[in-house]
Amino acid sequence: MAQRQLDMRRLLGAIISFLILAAVLALFFQYRHQVAHRLVHFHGPRISSSIRHLPYYAFCSFYRMLAAYVAALIFSIGFGTLAARNRAWERVLIPAIDVAQSVPVIGFFPAAIYFFVSLSRGGRLGVELAAIFLIFTSQAWNMALGVFESIKTIPADSLEVLDSYGAGRWLRFSTLLLPASVPKLVYNSILSWIAGWYFLIACELISVGAQSYRLPGLGSFLMQSADKGRIGELAAGLLTLLGIIVVMDLLVWQPLSAWAGKFRYEFAAASEPMQSLALSDLAGSLGARLAHAMRALLLPVGRAMARGFAAIPRPSQELTQRMSDTLRAARNVTLIAVVIVLAWAITSGFIALVRELAQPWPAEAKTIPAAALASMARLLIAYAISLAWTLPCALAASDSPRFSRIITPLAEIAGSMPATALFPLIVLFVIRLTGGMNLASVLLILTGMQWYLLFNLLAGVRSVPEDLKETARSFGLSRLETWRRLMVPALVPSLITGSITAWGGGWNALIISEFFIYRGVQYRVLGLGALLDEATYLSGNGVMIMLSLLTMVVVVMTLNRLVWRRFYNFATERYRLDY
């Protein structure tokens, strides 16, 4: 009975989240039309196909990625911790994540145009902020779910120890919750950068109908090179992107992955010390020296600031009480103001939603059910293919640390390649051989789905305590028995999280896989992604955009509610690491 009531509350939360999203989308579209005439259309500087501009374009794309990642990291830690530690917030925030990750990047274009572009009246700063926001939407959700899963699967005895010592919220967060999230955060950070690079083109070319905003960067360079069929420039752009990925892997991700291994649950000494490749050792050494130099530079400054704060006289108890009352009153006033603004926005949004949907629907709306089924079938095929190779790779990585160190950077490089890079191969080989777009569409969906599964499974492998593997070896279990009795059950929570984010990535990949233009020729197949692309980039039909987006959200939320969330709740209770 209690479980049924909990399911009903979660379903109600999902429905409310969907209705709020629909209202907000309608509000964005309403205001987009109102601010369109006030905008100075910013098309950005002319994007040159000359290779000599690549360093500047690479710098522009990198700082956008970095700014979006910092925002996503802060968001994911706060969001995931709050959802994992508070049941009431979990019923609100997790459905919100389900809704947010089901919206493709181009679904956030109206919000980007209204909030950022209109604020700067179409200026460069507003378009830059809009691009950073769009990259953020491709990075944040899987990181937040990774933090949520890490905290939900913390062994109960670890929490009980802190409770027995009367640890406060900050001590609990800093000594247990955040450290427990580090392994998943590191792997999901790699995955977020992969997703950011993958959708970089869509984020640097913001277009809704007649409104178009272009920024200099690797994404716009690659898109222009692909459109004009300049294979040499396209290859140069991809090599530049590859160089950035390799440097980041050596200087950032490999050292961070080795460091994250310190935060595994271990109740016995590991039998094999972690071994590193020579390049990783060099990168780790450089990183350690840099950290030591920064600490030597900042430590005296920190001590001086601490002495300065210590010298400040403490306020009296009466003044402290007065300040506390003032802060409490300010908080209450702010909360009331926020509630009023949200109530106004949601009410206005519902009115705008009714007006938007009351307009004549285009003829293409009749194809939405068939398009949804076709997209669902392609996603299911791509997911089956992804699972067929990622799970064996993860199990192989559990037996061979060397294989794990090799597969991670290779997957990072392959996953970061934008789908635009595959257009020439897709057109020359797949479409011409098969005579249609269905196989090409599945392959392109695969590029946006499989890496979520792989990196979540690899993170799950790294989180399995070494003493459990030692125990399995001491009982003389064969490799297959170890996988069946230990590794596969231990990977179930990571598999569910990876599946949720993989399907979210797959829905996002529909906008690239079901409709694209190469050398002036349109290639499309029946699907929600194609309908959304045509409505966004060609016709600018707001009703069709909303119908396509809302259909996509309904399908994703239904899958998450009926399938993935049930599996996830079962997995976090049944397969958590408790002693």
Short mmCIF file of N, CA and C in Angstrom, two decimals, residues 522-578:
data_model
loop_
_atom_site.label_atom_id
_atom_site.label_comp_id
_atom_site.label_asym_id
_atom_site.label_seq_id
_atom_site.Cartn_x
_atom_site.Cartn_y
_atom_site.Cartn_z
N GLN A 522 19.23 17.44 -48.75
CA GLN A 522 18.58 17.06 -47.50
C GLN A 522 18.41 15.54 -47.44
N TYR A 523 18.78 14.99 -46.29
CA TYR A 523 18.57 13.56 -46.03
C TYR A 523 17.68 13.46 -44.79
N ARG A 524 16.56 12.78 -44.91
CA ARG A 524 15.63 12.69 -43.80
C ARG A 524 14.96 11.33 -43.78
N VAL A 525 14.40 11.02 -42.62
CA VAL A 525 13.63 9.80 -42.45
C VAL A 525 12.49 10.14 -41.50
N LEU A 526 11.40 9.41 -41.57
CA LEU A 526 10.26 9.70 -40.71
C LEU A 526 10.65 9.51 -39.24
N GLY A 527 10.43 10.55 -38.45
CA GLY A 527 10.76 10.47 -37.02
C GLY A 527 10.51 11.81 -36.34
N LEU A 528 10.46 11.79 -35.02
CA LEU A 528 10.24 13.02 -34.27
C LEU A 528 11.39 14.00 -34.45
N GLY A 529 12.61 13.47 -34.55
CA GLY A 529 13.76 14.36 -34.75
C GLY A 529 13.67 15.12 -36.05
N ALA A 530 13.25 14.44 -37.12
CA ALA A 530 13.12 15.10 -38.41
C ALA A 530 12.03 16.16 -38.37
N LEU A 531 10.89 15.84 -37.75
CA LEU A 531 9.82 16.82 -37.64
C LEU A 531 10.27 18.05 -36.86
N LEU A 532 11.00 17.82 -35.77
CA LEU A 532 11.47 18.94 -34.95
C LEU A 532 12.50 19.77 -35.69
N ASP A 533 13.41 19.14 -36.40
CA ASP A 533 14.42 19.86 -37.17
C ASP A 533 13.78 20.74 -38.24
N GLU A 534 12.85 20.18 -39.00
CA GLU A 534 12.23 20.94 -40.08
C GLU A 534 11.45 22.13 -39.52
N ALA A 535 10.75 21.90 -38.40
CA ALA A 535 9.98 23.00 -37.81
C ALA A 535 10.90 24.07 -37.22
N THR A 536 12.07 23.66 -36.71
CA THR A 536 12.98 24.62 -36.07
C THR A 536 13.80 25.38 -37.09
N TYR A 537 14.43 24.68 -38.01
CA TYR A 537 15.39 25.29 -38.92
C TYR A 537 14.78 25.81 -40.22
N LEU A 538 13.68 25.20 -40.67
CA LEU A 538 13.14 25.57 -41.97
C LEU A 538 11.89 26.42 -41.87
N SER A 539 10.83 25.87 -41.27
CA SER A 539 9.56 26.60 -41.26
C SER A 539 9.42 27.55 -40.09
N GLY A 540 10.07 27.24 -38.96
CA GLY A 540 9.91 28.08 -37.77
C GLY A 540 8.50 28.01 -37.20
N ASN A 541 7.77 26.93 -37.48
CA ASN A 541 6.39 26.79 -37.01
C ASN A 541 6.37 26.46 -35.52
N GLY A 542 5.93 27.42 -34.70
CA GLY A 542 5.95 27.24 -33.25
C GLY A 542 5.05 26.11 -32.78
N VAL A 543 3.88 25.96 -33.42
CA VAL A 543 2.95 24.89 -33.02
C VAL A 543 3.59 23.53 -33.25
N MET A 544 4.24 23.35 -34.40
CA MET A 544 4.86 22.06 -34.71
C MET A 544 6.04 21.79 -33.79
N ILE A 545 6.80 22.84 -33.47
CA ILE A 545 7.91 22.65 -32.53
C ILE A 545 7.38 22.18 -31.19
N MET A 546 6.33 22.84 -30.70
CA MET A 546 5.78 22.47 -29.40
C MET A 546 5.20 21.06 -29.41
N LEU A 547 4.46 20.72 -30.45
CA LEU A 547 3.88 19.39 -30.53
C LEU A 547 4.95 18.31 -30.56
N SER A 548 6.01 18.53 -31.34
CA SER A 548 7.10 17.55 -31.42
C SER A 548 7.80 17.42 -30.08
N LEU A 549 8.12 18.55 -29.44
CA LEU A 549 8.81 18.51 -28.15
C LEU A 549 7.96 17.84 -27.08
N LEU A 550 6.69 18.22 -27.01
CA LEU A 550 5.83 17.66 -25.97
C LEU A 550 5.61 16.17 -26.18
N THR A 551 5.51 15.74 -27.43
CA THR A 551 5.39 14.30 -27.70
C THR A 551 6.64 13.57 -27.23
N MET A 552 7.80 14.14 -27.53
CA MET A 552 9.06 13.54 -27.12
C MET A 552 9.14 13.44 -25.60
N VAL A 553 8.75 14.50 -24.90
CA VAL A 553 8.79 14.51 -23.44
C VAL A 553 7.83 13.47 -22.86
N VAL A 554 6.63 13.37 -23.42
CA VAL A 554 5.66 12.39 -22.92
C VAL A 554 6.20 10.97 -23.07
N VAL A 555 6.77 10.66 -24.23
CA VAL A 555 7.32 9.32 -24.46
C VAL A 555 8.45 9.02 -23.48
N VAL A 556 9.38 9.96 -23.32
CA VAL A 556 10.52 9.73 -22.43
C VAL A 556 10.07 9.59 -20.98
N MET A 557 9.15 10.46 -20.54
CA MET A 557 8.68 10.37 -19.16
C MET A 557 7.93 9.07 -18.90
N THR A 558 7.15 8.63 -19.87
CA THR A 558 6.43 7.36 -19.71
C THR A 558 7.41 6.20 -19.57
N LEU A 559 8.45 6.18 -20.41
CA LEU A 559 9.46 5.13 -20.30
C LEU A 559 10.17 5.19 -18.94
N ASN A 560 10.54 6.38 -18.53
CA ASN A 560 11.26 6.51 -17.25
C ASN A 560 10.39 6.10 -16.07
N ARG A 561 9.12 6.49 -16.11
CA ARG A 561 8.22 6.17 -15.00
C ARG A 561 7.91 4.68 -14.95
N LEU A 562 7.58 4.09 -16.11
CA LEU A 562 7.11 2.71 -16.13
C LEU A 562 8.24 1.69 -16.15
N VAL A 563 9.41 2.08 -16.64
CA VAL A 563 10.50 1.11 -16.80
C VAL A 563 11.70 1.47 -15.94
N TRP A 564 12.40 2.54 -16.31
CA TRP A 564 13.71 2.79 -15.72
C TRP A 564 13.64 3.17 -14.24
N ARG A 565 12.68 3.99 -13.87
CA ARG A 565 12.65 4.40 -12.46
C ARG A 565 12.30 3.23 -11.55
N ARG A 566 11.43 2.32 -11.99
CA ARG A 566 11.12 1.13 -11.19
C ARG A 566 12.36 0.25 -11.05
N PHE A 567 13.07 0.04 -12.15
CA PHE A 567 14.31 -0.72 -12.08
C PHE A 567 15.33 -0.05 -11.17
N TYR A 568 15.38 1.28 -11.25
CA TYR A 568 16.38 2.01 -10.48
C TYR A 568 16.10 1.90 -8.98
N ASN A 569 14.85 2.08 -8.58
CA ASN A 569 14.50 1.95 -7.16
C ASN A 569 14.79 0.55 -6.64
N PHE A 570 14.51 -0.45 -7.46
CA PHE A 570 14.80 -1.82 -7.06
C PHE A 570 16.30 -2.05 -6.95
N ALA A 571 17.06 -1.52 -7.92
CA ALA A 571 18.50 -1.76 -7.95
C ALA A 571 19.21 -1.10 -6.78
N THR A 572 18.83 0.15 -6.44
CA THR A 572 19.52 0.85 -5.36
C THR A 572 19.24 0.22 -4.01
N GLU A 573 18.13 -0.49 -3.88
CA GLU A 573 17.83 -1.17 -2.61
C GLU A 573 18.42 -2.59 -2.58
N ARG A 574 18.36 -3.27 -3.71
CA ARG A 574 18.77 -4.69 -3.75
C ARG A 574 20.28 -4.84 -3.94
N TYR A 575 20.90 -3.96 -4.71
CA TYR A 575 22.30 -4.17 -5.10
C TYR A 575 23.25 -3.11 -4.55
N ARG A 576 22.89 -2.45 -3.47
CA ARG A 576 23.81 -1.49 -2.86
C ARG A 576 24.88 -2.25 -2.08
N LEU A 577 26.05 -1.62 -1.91
CA LEU A 577 27.18 -2.27 -1.24
C LEU A 577 27.06 -2.07 0.27
N ASP A 578 26.42 -3.02 0.94
CA ASP A 578 26.29 -2.99 2.40
C ASP A 578 27.03 -4.18 2.99
#
